[in-house]
């Protein structure tokens, strides 16, 4: 909750944007598939579209719980601000 997506040169920003629209779309696809496959969103899970970030490639830091080994987010490397928590 303390991570703040934003413009890297602005005070208080702790996390920048993803590198491209394609990367953004890929990470959002993983988030959407996790929701559809039954993972529970604990935090985030959405694009950040506030003010000056509305046209950027910003994703809120996302945590999923109840992730099972068969889910896409458990098997693939996401390379984005997404954490998948599962029982070992």
GROMACS .gro file of N, CA and C in nm:
model
  264
    1UNK      N    1   0.082  -0.121   0.000
    1UNK     CA    2   0.000   0.000   0.000
    1UNK      C    3   0.085   0.126   0.000
    2UNK      N    4   0.212   0.112   0.040
    2UNK     CA    5   0.298   0.230   0.043
    2UNK      C    6   0.365   0.258  -0.090
    3UNK      N    7   0.360   0.163  -0.183
    3UNK     CA    8   0.417   0.189  -0.315
    3UNK      C    9   0.326   0.286  -0.388
    4UNK      N   10   0.387   0.386  -0.451
    4UNK     CA   11   0.308   0.487  -0.521
    4UNK      C   12   0.355   0.497  -0.665
    5UNK      N   13   0.274   0.445  -0.759
    5UNK     CA   14   0.308   0.462  -0.901
    5UNK      C   15   0.301   0.610  -0.938
    6UNK      N   16   0.392   0.652  -1.024
    6UNK     CA   17   0.389   0.791  -1.066
    6UNK      C   18   0.503   0.828  -1.158
    7UNK      N   19   0.512   0.956  -1.186
    7UNK     CA   20   0.618   1.011  -1.270
    7UNK      C   21   0.749   1.001  -1.189
    8UNK      N   22   0.851   0.937  -1.244
    8UNK     CA   23   0.974   0.912  -1.166
    8UNK      C   24   1.042   1.036  -1.109
    9UNK      N   25   1.025   1.151  -1.171
    9UNK     CA   26   1.091   1.272  -1.122
    9UNK      C   27   1.012   1.344  -1.012
   10UNK      N   28   0.891   1.295  -0.983
   10UNK     CA   29   0.809   1.360  -0.881
   10UNK      C   30   0.838   1.303  -0.743
   11UNK      N   31   0.842   1.391  -0.645
   11UNK     CA   32   0.862   1.354  -0.506
   11UNK      C   33   0.754   1.255  -0.462
   12UNK      N   34   0.792   1.151  -0.394
   12UNK     CA   35   0.696   1.054  -0.342
   12UNK      C   36   0.670   0.936  -0.433
   13UNK      N   37   0.710   0.944  -0.558
   13UNK     CA   38   0.692   0.831  -0.649
   13UNK      C   39   0.789   0.720  -0.609
   14UNK      N   40   0.737   0.600  -0.594
   14UNK     CA   41   0.821   0.486  -0.559
   14UNK      C   42   0.823   0.379  -0.668
   15UNK      N   43   0.747   0.402  -0.773
   15UNK     CA   44   0.736   0.302  -0.879
   15UNK      C   45   0.697   0.370  -1.010
   16UNK      N   46   0.772   0.345  -1.116
   16UNK     CA   47   0.742   0.405  -1.245
   16UNK      C   48   0.646   0.319  -1.327
   17UNK      N   49   0.639   0.352  -1.454
   17UNK     CA   50   0.548   0.281  -1.545
   17UNK      C   51   0.615   0.156  -1.601
   18UNK      N   52   0.536   0.074  -1.668
   18UNK     CA   53   0.591  -0.037  -1.743
   18UNK      C   54   0.655   0.019  -1.869
   19UNK      N   55   0.739  -0.059  -1.935
   19UNK     CA   56   0.823  -0.004  -2.042
   19UNK      C   57   0.751   0.028  -2.172
   20UNK      N   58   0.636  -0.034  -2.197
   20UNK     CA   59   0.565  -0.010  -2.323
   20UNK      C   60   0.419  -0.049  -2.309
   21UNK      N   61   0.339  -0.009  -2.406
   21UNK     CA   62   0.198  -0.047  -2.408
   21UNK      C   63   0.184  -0.199  -2.422
   22UNK      N   64   0.271  -0.261  -2.501
   22UNK     CA   65   0.267  -0.407  -2.518
   22UNK      C   66   0.295  -0.477  -2.385
   23UNK      N   67   0.393  -0.427  -2.310
   23UNK     CA   68   0.424  -0.484  -2.179
   23UNK      C   69   0.307  -0.465  -2.083
   24UNK      N   70   0.248  -0.346  -2.083
   24UNK     CA   71   0.131  -0.316  -2.001
   24UNK      C   72   0.017  -0.414  -2.034
   25UNK      N   73  -0.012  -0.431  -2.162
   25UNK     CA   74  -0.120  -0.521  -2.204
   25UNK      C   75  -0.092  -0.665  -2.161
   26UNK      N   76   0.034  -0.706  -2.169
   26UNK     CA   77   0.071  -0.843  -2.129
   26UNK      C   78   0.048  -0.863  -1.979
   27UNK      N   79   0.093  -0.769  -1.897
   27UNK     CA   80   0.076  -0.781  -1.752
   27UNK      C   81  -0.073  -0.774  -1.715
   28UNK      N   82  -0.148  -0.685  -1.778
   28UNK     CA   83  -0.292  -0.678  -1.751
   28UNK      C   84  -0.361  -0.808  -1.792
   29UNK      N   85  -0.312  -0.873  -1.898
   29UNK     CA   86  -0.365  -1.003  -1.938
   29UNK      C   87  -0.344  -1.108  -1.830
   30UNK      N   88  -0.226  -1.106  -1.766
   30UNK     CA   89  -0.200  -1.199  -1.655
   30UNK      C   90  -0.293  -1.170  -1.537
   31UNK      N   91  -0.314  -1.043  -1.508
   31UNK     CA   92  -0.403  -1.005  -1.399
   31UNK      C   93  -0.545  -1.052  -1.428
   32UNK      N   94  -0.592  -1.028  -1.550
   32UNK     CA   95  -0.727  -1.071  -1.588
   32UNK      C   96  -0.741  -1.223  -1.581
   33UNK      N   97  -0.641  -1.296  -1.629
   33UNK     CA   98  -0.650  -1.443  -1.626
   33UNK      C   99  -0.649  -1.494  -1.483
   34UNK      N  100  -0.572  -1.430  -1.394
   34UNK     CA  101  -0.569  -1.472  -1.254
   34UNK      C  102  -0.707  -1.456  -1.190
   35UNK      N  103  -0.772  -1.345  -1.219
   35UNK     CA  104  -0.907  -1.323  -1.166
   35UNK      C  105  -1.003  -1.428  -1.220
   36UNK      N  106  -0.997  -1.455  -1.350
   36UNK     CA  107  -1.086  -1.553  -1.412
   36UNK      C  108  -1.060  -1.694  -1.361
   37UNK      N  109  -0.934  -1.724  -1.326
   37UNK     CA  110  -0.899  -1.858  -1.279
   37UNK      C  111  -0.924  -1.875  -1.129
   38UNK      N  112  -0.970  -1.771  -1.061
   38UNK     CA  113  -1.010  -1.783  -0.922
   38UNK      C  114  -0.913  -1.732  -0.817
   39UNK      N  115  -0.805  -1.668  -0.856
   39UNK     CA  116  -0.715  -1.608  -0.757
   39UNK      C  117  -0.786  -1.489  -0.693
   40UNK      N  118  -0.759  -1.468  -0.567
   40UNK     CA  119  -0.823  -1.360  -0.492
   40UNK      C  120  -0.732  -1.237  -0.490
   41UNK      N  121  -0.786  -1.123  -0.531
   41UNK     CA  122  -0.711  -0.997  -0.530
   41UNK      C  123  -0.706  -0.945  -0.387
   42UNK      N  124  -0.585  -0.930  -0.334
   42UNK     CA  125  -0.566  -0.875  -0.200
   42UNK      C  126  -0.538  -0.725  -0.209
   43UNK      N  127  -0.466  -0.685  -0.313
   43UNK     CA  128  -0.434  -0.544  -0.334
   43UNK      C  129  -0.416  -0.520  -0.483
   44UNK      N  130  -0.450  -0.399  -0.527
   44UNK     CA  131  -0.427  -0.361  -0.667
   44UNK      C  132  -0.518  -0.435  -0.764
   45UNK      N  133  -0.456  -0.485  -0.870
   45UNK     CA  134  -0.531  -0.559  -0.971
   45UNK      C  135  -0.591  -0.471  -1.079
   46UNK      N  136  -0.541  -0.349  -1.094
   46UNK     CA  137  -0.599  -0.257  -1.191
   46UNK      C  138  -0.494  -0.160  -1.244
   47UNK      N  139  -0.527  -0.098  -1.355
   47UNK     CA  140  -0.443   0.008  -1.409
   47UNK      C  141  -0.461   0.134  -1.325
   48UNK      N  142  -0.358   0.216  -1.318
   48UNK     CA  143  -0.367   0.344  -1.248
   48UNK      C  144  -0.394   0.451  -1.353
   49UNK      N  145  -0.507   0.519  -1.339
   49UNK     CA  146  -0.549   0.614  -1.443
   49UNK      C  147  -0.580   0.752  -1.385
   50UNK      N  148  -0.522   0.784  -1.271
   50UNK     CA  149  -0.548   0.912  -1.206
   50UNK      C  150  -0.465   1.024  -1.268
   51UNK      N  151  -0.526   1.137  -1.291
   51UNK     CA  152  -0.457   1.259  -1.334
   51UNK      C  153  -0.356   1.239  -1.445
   52UNK      N  154  -0.230   1.277  -1.420
   52UNK     CA  155  -0.128   1.271  -1.525
   52UNK      C  156  -0.089   1.129  -1.565
   53UNK      N  157  -0.135   1.030  -1.490
   53UNK     CA  158  -0.101   0.891  -1.521
   53UNK      C  159  -0.201   0.827  -1.617
   54UNK      N  160  -0.307   0.898  -1.651
   54UNK     CA  161  -0.416   0.838  -1.728
   54UNK      C  162  -0.375   0.785  -1.865
   55UNK      N  163  -0.275   0.842  -1.926
   55UNK     CA  164  -0.234   0.796  -2.059
   55UNK      C  165  -0.108   0.710  -2.055
   56UNK      N  166  -0.062   0.678  -1.935
   56UNK     CA  167   0.061   0.600  -1.922
   56UNK      C  168   0.035   0.451  -1.907
   57UNK      N  169   0.140   0.380  -1.879
   57UNK     CA  170   0.136   0.234  -1.864
   57UNK      C  171   0.160   0.197  -1.718
   58UNK      N  172   0.076   0.247  -1.631
   58UNK     CA  173   0.092   0.228  -1.487
   58UNK      C  174  -0.005   0.122  -1.436
   59UNK      N  175   0.046   0.031  -1.354
   59UNK     CA  176  -0.037  -0.072  -1.292
   59UNK      C  177  -0.013  -0.065  -1.142
   60UNK      N  178  -0.121  -0.069  -1.066
   60UNK     CA  179  -0.109  -0.067  -0.920
   60UNK      C  180  -0.037  -0.194  -0.874
   61UNK      N  181   0.048  -0.183  -0.772
   61UNK     CA  182   0.110  -0.303  -0.717
   61UNK      C  183   0.000  -0.402  -0.680
   62UNK      N  184   0.014  -0.525  -0.726
   62UNK     CA  185  -0.094  -0.623  -0.717
   62UNK      C  186  -0.049  -0.746  -0.640
   63UNK      N  187  -0.134  -0.790  -0.547
   63UNK     CA  188  -0.110  -0.914  -0.473
   63UNK      C  189  -0.230  -1.004  -0.491
   64UNK      N  190  -0.203  -1.129  -0.531
   64UNK     CA  191  -0.306  -1.232  -0.541
   64UNK      C  192  -0.282  -1.337  -0.435
   65UNK      N  193  -0.390  -1.384  -0.371
   65UNK     CA  194  -0.384  -1.496  -0.278
   65UNK      C  195  -0.467  -1.610  -0.337
   66UNK      N  196  -0.461  -1.725  -0.271
   66UNK     CA  197  -0.535  -1.844  -0.314
   66UNK      C  198  -0.494  -1.887  -0.455
   67UNK      N  199  -0.368  -1.872  -0.486
   67UNK     CA  200  -0.315  -1.912  -0.616
   67UNK      C  201  -0.281  -2.061  -0.610
   68UNK      N  202  -0.322  -2.134  -0.713
   68UNK     CA  203  -0.294  -2.277  -0.720
   68UNK      C  204  -0.190  -2.304  -0.828
   69UNK      N  205  -0.121  -2.418  -0.820
   69UNK     CA  206  -0.013  -2.447  -0.915
   69UNK      C  207  -0.056  -2.446  -1.062
   70UNK      N  208  -0.181  -2.474  -1.092
   70UNK     CA  209  -0.226  -2.478  -1.230
   70UNK      C  210  -0.258  -2.344  -1.292
   71UNK      N  211  -0.263  -2.240  -1.211
   71UNK     CA  212  -0.297  -2.107  -1.262
   71UNK      C  213  -0.182  -2.049  -1.344
   72UNK      N  214  -0.218  -1.971  -1.443
   72UNK     CA  215  -0.119  -1.909  -1.531
   72UNK      C  216  -0.018  -1.826  -1.452
   73UNK      N  217  -0.065  -1.748  -1.354
   73UNK     CA  218   0.029  -1.663  -1.279
   73UNK      C  219   0.125  -1.743  -1.192
   74UNK      N  220   0.093  -1.869  -1.167
   74UNK     CA  221   0.184  -1.955  -1.090
   74UNK      C  222   0.289  -2.019  -1.181
   75UNK      N  223   0.262  -2.024  -1.310
   75UNK     CA  224   0.351  -2.094  -1.403
   75UNK      C  225   0.434  -2.001  -1.491
   76UNK      N  226   0.392  -1.878  -1.508
   76UNK     CA  227   0.458  -1.786  -1.601
   76UNK      C  228   0.530  -1.674  -1.525
   77UNK      N  229   0.637  -1.622  -1.584
   77UNK     CA  230   0.703  -1.505  -1.529
   77UNK      C  231   0.632  -1.381  -1.582
   78UNK      N  232   0.591  -1.296  -1.492
   78UNK     CA  233   0.507  -1.183  -1.530
   78UNK      C  234   0.587  -1.058  -1.564
   79UNK      N  235   0.696  -1.033  -1.495
   79UNK     CA  236   0.778  -0.913  -1.516
   79UNK      C  237   0.697  -0.786  -1.500
   80UNK      N  238   0.620  -0.782  -1.393
   80UNK     CA  239   0.541  -0.664  -1.361
   80UNK      C  240   0.515  -0.661  -1.212
   81UNK      N  241   0.442  -0.561  -1.164
   81UNK     CA  242   0.419  -0.544  -1.021
   81UNK      C  243   0.310  -0.637  -0.967
   82UNK      N  244   0.333  -0.768  -0.981
   82UNK     CA  245   0.234  -0.868  -0.943
   82UNK      C  246   0.301  -0.974  -0.857
   83UNK      N  247   0.239  -1.003  -0.742
   83UNK     CA  248   0.287  -1.107  -0.651
   83UNK      C  249   0.179  -1.212  -0.638
   84UNK      N  250   0.214  -1.337  -0.662
   84UNK     CA  251   0.120  -1.449  -0.650
   84UNK      C  252   0.157  -1.530  -0.526
   85UNK      N  253   0.067  -1.535  -0.429
   85UNK     CA  254   0.092  -1.607  -0.303
   85UNK      C  255   0.016  -1.738  -0.307
   86UNK      N  256   0.088  -1.847  -0.277
   86UNK     CA  257   0.024  -1.978  -0.273
   86UNK      C  258   0.082  -2.060  -0.159
   87UNK      N  259   0.007  -2.160  -0.119
   87UNK     CA  260   0.053  -2.251  -0.014
   87UNK      C  261   0.159  -2.342  -0.070
   88UNK      N  262   0.252  -2.375   0.014
   88UNK     CA  263   0.359  -2.467  -0.028
   88UNK      C  264   0.335  -2.603   0.029
   0.00000   0.00000   0.00000
